[in-house]
């Protein structure tokens, strides 16, 4: 029996004078959900066709026309079924994950778009995340011989050097944290970050 059913039974019992005021207040408070109640039933289920290009870009950080290609590249199945038997279409599950990764976003914020309760959105999102990790994690956890063969590494290093890098053997970059610094008296251009528009150093 859910908290909602219990509260309704308590209200009925109180109305029929089966329980006292004190008992009602104590039990009603005890069987109240600590989570906020989101009325997901007020919203329609997710339908990608009803979303415009701008809405897709704002919600998922991906162009609407690129979503099918992304789903194909990630080998997203037609249907996701969680261990708790919640079911979502493949594109809906992918969009849930993309929406969740679009910062800032809480599960409660996703209800109007997907029309599902928070626990179900959470389970489906985690299920899709596990699916992608289990099927594609080797691309970032293992050495990729098809992309990182010696002759290709030389091509990458030459391209980096031709763009003005001082090193001739650098074929990739590890992302780091930009830490702003005071404008130096010399070599200002070397430490200027055009993306963040500050003088800075990057730390691993």
PDB file of C-alpha atoms in Angstrom:
ATOM      1  CA  UNK A   1       0.000   0.000   0.000  1.00  0.00           C
ATOM      2  CA  UNK A   2       1.397   3.436  -0.949  1.00  0.00           C
ATOM      3  CA  UNK A   3       1.663   6.477   1.323  1.00  0.00           C
ATOM      4  CA  UNK A   4      -1.170   8.051  -0.654  1.00  0.00           C
ATOM      5  CA  UNK A   5      -3.461   5.053  -0.023  1.00  0.00           C
ATOM      6  CA  UNK A   6      -2.593   5.047   3.677  1.00  0.00           C
ATOM      7  CA  UNK A   7      -3.317   8.758   4.020  1.00  0.00           C
ATOM      8  CA  UNK A   8      -6.674   8.317   2.290  1.00  0.00           C
ATOM      9  CA  UNK A   9      -7.503   5.429   4.672  1.00  0.00           C
ATOM     10  CA  UNK A  10      -6.527   7.620   7.628  1.00  0.00           C
ATOM     11  CA  UNK A  11      -8.765  10.426   6.400  1.00  0.00           C
ATOM     12  CA  UNK A  12     -11.653   7.991   6.063  1.00  0.00           C
ATOM     13  CA  UNK A  13     -11.027   6.594   9.546  1.00  0.00           C
ATOM     14  CA  UNK A  14     -10.860  10.092  11.021  1.00  0.00           C
ATOM     15  CA  UNK A  15     -14.086  11.088   9.269  1.00  0.00           C
ATOM     16  CA  UNK A  16     -15.815   8.037  10.748  1.00  0.00           C
ATOM     17  CA  UNK A  17     -14.400   8.864  14.233  1.00  0.00           C
ATOM     18  CA  UNK A  18     -12.497   5.581  14.319  1.00  0.00           C
ATOM     19  CA  UNK A  19      -9.308   7.389  15.407  1.00  0.00           C
ATOM     20  CA  UNK A  20      -8.798  10.443  17.622  1.00  0.00           C
ATOM     21  CA  UNK A  21      -7.378  13.829  16.633  1.00  0.00           C
ATOM     22  CA  UNK A  22      -4.026  12.986  18.201  1.00  0.00           C
ATOM     23  CA  UNK A  23      -3.816   9.593  16.491  1.00  0.00           C
ATOM     24  CA  UNK A  24      -4.754  11.101  13.145  1.00  0.00           C
ATOM     25  CA  UNK A  25      -2.147  13.864  13.335  1.00  0.00           C
ATOM     26  CA  UNK A  26       0.556  11.451  14.446  1.00  0.00           C
ATOM     27  CA  UNK A  27      -0.179   8.796  11.812  1.00  0.00           C
ATOM     28  CA  UNK A  28      -0.830  11.233   8.948  1.00  0.00           C
ATOM     29  CA  UNK A  29       2.529  12.886   9.540  1.00  0.00           C
ATOM     30  CA  UNK A  30       4.278   9.524   9.890  1.00  0.00           C
ATOM     31  CA  UNK A  31       2.934   8.248   6.574  1.00  0.00           C
ATOM     32  CA  UNK A  32       3.610  11.390   4.557  1.00  0.00           C
ATOM     33  CA  UNK A  33       6.220  11.102   1.837  1.00  0.00           C
ATOM     34  CA  UNK A  34       9.362  13.094   2.506  1.00  0.00           C
ATOM     35  CA  UNK A  35       9.748  13.639  -1.248  1.00  0.00           C
ATOM     36  CA  UNK A  36       7.802  16.441  -2.936  1.00  0.00           C
ATOM     37  CA  UNK A  37       4.784  15.271  -4.900  1.00  0.00           C
ATOM     38  CA  UNK A  38       5.186  16.085  -8.585  1.00  0.00           C
ATOM     39  CA  UNK A  39       1.997  15.802 -10.624  1.00  0.00           C
ATOM     40  CA  UNK A  40       3.524  14.041 -13.606  1.00  0.00           C
ATOM     41  CA  UNK A  41       0.060  12.999 -14.801  1.00  0.00           C
ATOM     42  CA  UNK A  42      -0.612  16.637 -15.744  1.00  0.00           C
ATOM     43  CA  UNK A  43       1.892  16.314 -18.591  1.00  0.00           C
ATOM     44  CA  UNK A  44       1.896  14.357 -21.833  1.00  0.00           C
ATOM     45  CA  UNK A  45       4.411  11.611 -22.497  1.00  0.00           C
ATOM     46  CA  UNK A  46       7.556  12.487 -24.436  1.00  0.00           C
ATOM     47  CA  UNK A  47       7.159  12.952 -28.182  1.00  0.00           C
ATOM     48  CA  UNK A  48      10.250  14.067 -30.073  1.00  0.00           C
ATOM     49  CA  UNK A  49       8.203  14.999 -33.136  1.00  0.00           C
ATOM     50  CA  UNK A  50       6.414  17.716 -31.136  1.00  0.00           C
ATOM     51  CA  UNK A  51       9.678  19.445 -30.209  1.00  0.00           C
ATOM     52  CA  UNK A  52      11.149  22.154 -32.409  1.00  0.00           C
ATOM     53  CA  UNK A  53      14.815  22.462 -33.350  1.00  0.00           C
ATOM     54  CA  UNK A  54      15.457  25.203 -30.787  1.00  0.00           C
ATOM     55  CA  UNK A  55      13.774  23.173 -28.013  1.00  0.00           C
ATOM     56  CA  UNK A  56      15.918  20.134 -28.803  1.00  0.00           C
ATOM     57  CA  UNK A  57      19.107  22.169 -28.746  1.00  0.00           C
ATOM     58  CA  UNK A  58      18.119  23.826 -25.455  1.00  0.00           C
ATOM     59  CA  UNK A  59      17.031  20.583 -23.774  1.00  0.00           C
ATOM     60  CA  UNK A  60      19.562  18.082 -25.092  1.00  0.00           C
ATOM     61  CA  UNK A  61      22.494  20.228 -26.349  1.00  0.00           C
ATOM     62  CA  UNK A  62      22.193  18.315 -29.621  1.00  0.00           C
ATOM     63  CA  UNK A  63      20.568  19.376 -32.885  1.00  0.00           C
ATOM     64  CA  UNK A  64      17.289  17.556 -33.534  1.00  0.00           C
ATOM     65  CA  UNK A  65      18.508  16.341 -36.941  1.00  0.00           C
ATOM     66  CA  UNK A  66      21.588  14.784 -35.280  1.00  0.00           C
ATOM     67  CA  UNK A  67      19.699  12.715 -32.685  1.00  0.00           C
ATOM     68  CA  UNK A  68      19.033   9.727 -34.998  1.00  0.00           C
ATOM     69  CA  UNK A  69      22.704   9.619 -36.025  1.00  0.00           C
ATOM     70  CA  UNK A  70      23.757   9.747 -32.367  1.00  0.00           C
ATOM     71  CA  UNK A  71      21.356   6.937 -31.494  1.00  0.00           C
ATOM     72  CA  UNK A  72      22.713   4.844 -34.360  1.00  0.00           C
ATOM     73  CA  UNK A  73      26.333   5.501 -33.394  1.00  0.00           C
ATOM     74  CA  UNK A  74      25.613   4.472 -29.795  1.00  0.00           C
ATOM     75  CA  UNK A  75      23.633   1.419 -31.011  1.00  0.00           C
ATOM     76  CA  UNK A  76      20.611   2.498 -28.962  1.00  0.00           C
ATOM     77  CA  UNK A  77      17.959  -0.286 -29.020  1.00  0.00           C
ATOM     78  CA  UNK A  78      14.331   0.318 -29.939  1.00  0.00           C
ATOM     79  CA  UNK A  79      13.184  -0.191 -26.338  1.00  0.00           C
ATOM     80  CA  UNK A  80      14.780   0.026 -22.892  1.00  0.00           C
ATOM     81  CA  UNK A  81      13.362  -2.135 -20.100  1.00  0.00           C
ATOM     82  CA  UNK A  82      14.691  -1.556 -16.576  1.00  0.00           C
ATOM     83  CA  UNK A  83      15.002  -4.173 -13.832  1.00  0.00           C
ATOM     84  CA  UNK A  84      11.902  -2.636 -12.232  1.00  0.00           C
ATOM     85  CA  UNK A  85       9.987  -3.245 -15.514  1.00  0.00           C
ATOM     86  CA  UNK A  86       9.750   0.392 -16.506  1.00  0.00           C
ATOM     87  CA  UNK A  87       9.762   0.677 -20.300  1.00  0.00           C
ATOM     88  CA  UNK A  88      10.939   3.547 -22.503  1.00  0.00           C
ATOM     89  CA  UNK A  89      11.530   3.902 -26.214  1.00  0.00           C
ATOM     90  CA  UNK A  90      15.149   4.017 -27.292  1.00  0.00           C
ATOM     91  CA  UNK A  91      15.038   7.666 -28.382  1.00  0.00           C
ATOM     92  CA  UNK A  92      13.141   8.675 -25.243  1.00  0.00           C
ATOM     93  CA  UNK A  93      15.764   6.991 -23.061  1.00  0.00           C
ATOM     94  CA  UNK A  94      18.600   8.676 -24.952  1.00  0.00           C
ATOM     95  CA  UNK A  95      16.891  12.068 -24.658  1.00  0.00           C
ATOM     96  CA  UNK A  96      16.382  11.514 -20.918  1.00  0.00           C
ATOM     97  CA  UNK A  97      20.089  10.950 -20.500  1.00  0.00           C
ATOM     98  CA  UNK A  98      20.987  13.971 -22.639  1.00  0.00           C
ATOM     99  CA  UNK A  99      18.551  16.151 -20.694  1.00  0.00           C
ATOM    100  CA  UNK A 100      19.962  14.931 -17.391  1.00  0.00           C
ATOM    101  CA  UNK A 101      23.477  15.836 -18.566  1.00  0.00           C
ATOM    102  CA  UNK A 102      22.363  19.313 -19.677  1.00  0.00           C
ATOM    103  CA  UNK A 103      23.471  21.356 -16.678  1.00  0.00           C
ATOM    104  CA  UNK A 104      21.727  22.364 -14.480  1.00  0.00           C
ATOM    105  CA  UNK A 105      19.054  19.677 -14.375  1.00  0.00           C
ATOM    106  CA  UNK A 106      17.330  17.723 -11.620  1.00  0.00           C
ATOM    107  CA  UNK A 107      14.979  14.809 -12.148  1.00  0.00           C
ATOM    108  CA  UNK A 108      12.046  16.951 -11.040  1.00  0.00           C
ATOM    109  CA  UNK A 109      12.876  19.409 -13.834  1.00  0.00           C
ATOM    110  CA  UNK A 110      12.402  16.618 -16.389  1.00  0.00           C
ATOM    111  CA  UNK A 111       8.773  15.816 -15.524  1.00  0.00           C
ATOM    112  CA  UNK A 112       7.128  18.371 -17.861  1.00  0.00           C
ATOM    113  CA  UNK A 113       9.150  17.071 -20.811  1.00  0.00           C
ATOM    114  CA  UNK A 114       8.752  13.331 -20.203  1.00  0.00           C
ATOM    115  CA  UNK A 115       5.499  13.066 -18.215  1.00  0.00           C
ATOM    116  CA  UNK A 116       6.819  10.379 -15.864  1.00  0.00           C
ATOM    117  CA  UNK A 117       7.398  10.211 -12.088  1.00  0.00           C
ATOM    118  CA  UNK A 118      10.844  11.031 -10.736  1.00  0.00           C
ATOM    119  CA  UNK A 119      11.767   7.433  -9.733  1.00  0.00           C
ATOM    120  CA  UNK A 120      10.972   6.148 -13.242  1.00  0.00           C
ATOM    121  CA  UNK A 121      12.956   8.943 -14.920  1.00  0.00           C
ATOM    122  CA  UNK A 122      15.864   8.156 -12.607  1.00  0.00           C
ATOM    123  CA  UNK A 123      15.742   4.401 -13.315  1.00  0.00           C
ATOM    124  CA  UNK A 124      15.520   4.838 -17.081  1.00  0.00           C
ATOM    125  CA  UNK A 125      18.300   7.440 -17.142  1.00  0.00           C
ATOM    126  CA  UNK A 126      20.621   5.203 -15.137  1.00  0.00           C
ATOM    127  CA  UNK A 127      19.712   2.208 -17.302  1.00  0.00           C
ATOM    128  CA  UNK A 128      20.622   4.085 -20.505  1.00  0.00           C
ATOM    129  CA  UNK A 129      23.843   5.320 -18.930  1.00  0.00           C
ATOM    130  CA  UNK A 130      24.793   1.753 -17.961  1.00  0.00           C
ATOM    131  CA  UNK A 131      23.946   0.538 -21.468  1.00  0.00           C
ATOM    132  CA  UNK A 132      26.210   3.105 -23.120  1.00  0.00           C
ATOM    133  CA  UNK A 133      29.034   2.493 -20.662  1.00  0.00           C
ATOM    134  CA  UNK A 134      28.855  -1.294 -20.968  1.00  0.00           C
ATOM    135  CA  UNK A 135      28.865  -1.155 -24.768  1.00  0.00           C
ATOM    136  CA  UNK A 136      31.300   1.679 -25.445  1.00  0.00           C
ATOM    137  CA  UNK A 137      33.523   2.234 -22.413  1.00  0.00           C
ATOM    138  CA  UNK A 138      36.396   0.421 -24.086  1.00  0.00           C
ATOM    139  CA  UNK A 139      36.753   3.360 -26.468  1.00  0.00           C
ATOM    140  CA  UNK A 140      38.095   5.481 -23.614  1.00  0.00           C
ATOM    141  CA  UNK A 141      39.463   2.830 -21.238  1.00  0.00           C
ATOM    142  CA  UNK A 142      41.467   0.832 -23.770  1.00  0.00           C
ATOM    143  CA  UNK A 143      44.007   1.761 -26.435  1.00  0.00           C
ATOM    144  CA  UNK A 144      42.203   2.164 -29.746  1.00  0.00           C
ATOM    145  CA  UNK A 145      44.455   0.627 -32.392  1.00  0.00           C
ATOM    146  CA  UNK A 146      42.254   1.705 -35.286  1.00  0.00           C
ATOM    147  CA  UNK A 147      42.640   5.394 -34.372  1.00  0.00           C
ATOM    148  CA  UNK A 148      45.991   5.363 -32.624  1.00  0.00           C
ATOM    149  CA  UNK A 149      48.266   3.452 -35.005  1.00  0.00           C
ATOM    150  CA  UNK A 150      51.849   4.817 -35.243  1.00  0.00           C
ATOM    151  CA  UNK A 151      51.352   6.250 -38.746  1.00  0.00           C
ATOM    152  CA  UNK A 152      48.136   8.013 -37.655  1.00  0.00           C
ATOM    153  CA  UNK A 153      49.797   9.390 -34.520  1.00  0.00           C
ATOM    154  CA  UNK A 154      52.386  10.983 -36.783  1.00  0.00           C
ATOM    155  CA  UNK A 155      49.604  12.539 -38.881  1.00  0.00           C
ATOM    156  CA  UNK A 156      47.956  13.965 -35.739  1.00  0.00           C
ATOM    157  CA  UNK A 157      51.262  15.306 -34.389  1.00  0.00           C
ATOM    158  CA  UNK A 158      52.087  16.988 -37.705  1.00  0.00           C
ATOM    159  CA  UNK A 159      48.643  18.614 -37.806  1.00  0.00           C
ATOM    160  CA  UNK A 160      49.065  19.947 -34.252  1.00  0.00           C
ATOM    161  CA  UNK A 161      52.535  21.303 -35.031  1.00  0.00           C
ATOM    162  CA  UNK A 162      51.349  22.969 -38.250  1.00  0.00           C
ATOM    163  CA  UNK A 163      48.739  24.864 -36.238  1.00  0.00           C
ATOM    164  CA  UNK A 164      51.542  26.557 -34.326  1.00  0.00           C
ATOM    165  CA  UNK A 165      52.330  24.209 -31.436  1.00  0.00           C
ATOM    166  CA  UNK A 166      55.925  24.248 -30.260  1.00  0.00           C
ATOM    167  CA  UNK A 167      56.087  20.461 -29.884  1.00  0.00           C
ATOM    168  CA  UNK A 168      56.438  18.195 -32.908  1.00  0.00           C
ATOM    169  CA  UNK A 169      55.352  15.004 -31.149  1.00  0.00           C
ATOM    170  CA  UNK A 170      52.066  16.079 -29.504  1.00  0.00           C
ATOM    171  CA  UNK A 171      49.089  14.147 -30.926  1.00  0.00           C
ATOM    172  CA  UNK A 172      46.364  14.928 -28.360  1.00  0.00           C
ATOM    173  CA  UNK A 173      45.429  17.063 -25.401  1.00  0.00           C
ATOM    174  CA  UNK A 174      44.215  16.166 -21.924  1.00  0.00           C
ATOM    175  CA  UNK A 175      41.594  18.607 -20.721  1.00  0.00           C
ATOM    176  CA  UNK A 176      42.493  20.545 -17.614  1.00  0.00           C
ATOM    177  CA  UNK A 177      41.127  23.163 -15.241  1.00  0.00           C
ATOM    178  CA  UNK A 178      41.667  26.792 -16.243  1.00  0.00           C
ATOM    179  CA  UNK A 179      43.008  28.886 -13.369  1.00  0.00           C
ATOM    180  CA  UNK A 180      43.040  32.654 -14.036  1.00  0.00           C
ATOM    181  CA  UNK A 181      46.261  34.491 -13.184  1.00  0.00           C
ATOM    182  CA  UNK A 182      47.327  38.130 -13.060  1.00  0.00           C
ATOM    183  CA  UNK A 183      48.307  39.637 -16.400  1.00  0.00           C
ATOM    184  CA  UNK A 184      52.061  38.997 -16.672  1.00  0.00           C
ATOM    185  CA  UNK A 185      54.516  41.717 -17.652  1.00  0.00           C
ATOM    186  CA  UNK A 186      56.083  39.523 -20.352  1.00  0.00           C
ATOM    187  CA  UNK A 187      54.909  36.607 -22.516  1.00  0.00           C
ATOM    188  CA  UNK A 188      51.286  37.662 -22.140  1.00  0.00           C
ATOM    189  CA  UNK A 189      50.233  35.942 -25.361  1.00  0.00           C
ATOM    190  CA  UNK A 190      51.553  32.552 -24.221  1.00  0.00           C
ATOM    191  CA  UNK A 191      49.280  32.428 -21.166  1.00  0.00           C
ATOM    192  CA  UNK A 192      46.217  34.121 -22.688  1.00  0.00           C
ATOM    193  CA  UNK A 193      43.198  31.809 -22.956  1.00  0.00           C
ATOM    194  CA  UNK A 194      41.089  32.955 -25.898  1.00  0.00           C
ATOM    195  CA  UNK A 195      38.173  30.712 -24.954  1.00  0.00           C
ATOM    196  CA  UNK A 196      37.841  31.992 -21.383  1.00  0.00           C
ATOM    197  CA  UNK A 197      39.235  35.427 -22.318  1.00  0.00           C
ATOM    198  CA  UNK A 198      41.618  35.550 -19.354  1.00  0.00           C
ATOM    199  CA  UNK A 199      45.313  35.066 -18.724  1.00  0.00           C
ATOM    200  CA  UNK A 200      45.522  31.653 -17.105  1.00  0.00           C
ATOM    201  CA  UNK A 201      47.311  28.378 -16.514  1.00  0.00           C
ATOM    202  CA  UNK A 202      45.807  24.921 -16.983  1.00  0.00           C
ATOM    203  CA  UNK A 203      46.224  22.264 -14.329  1.00  0.00           C
ATOM    204  CA  UNK A 204      45.625  18.503 -14.517  1.00  0.00           C
TER     205      UNK A 204
END
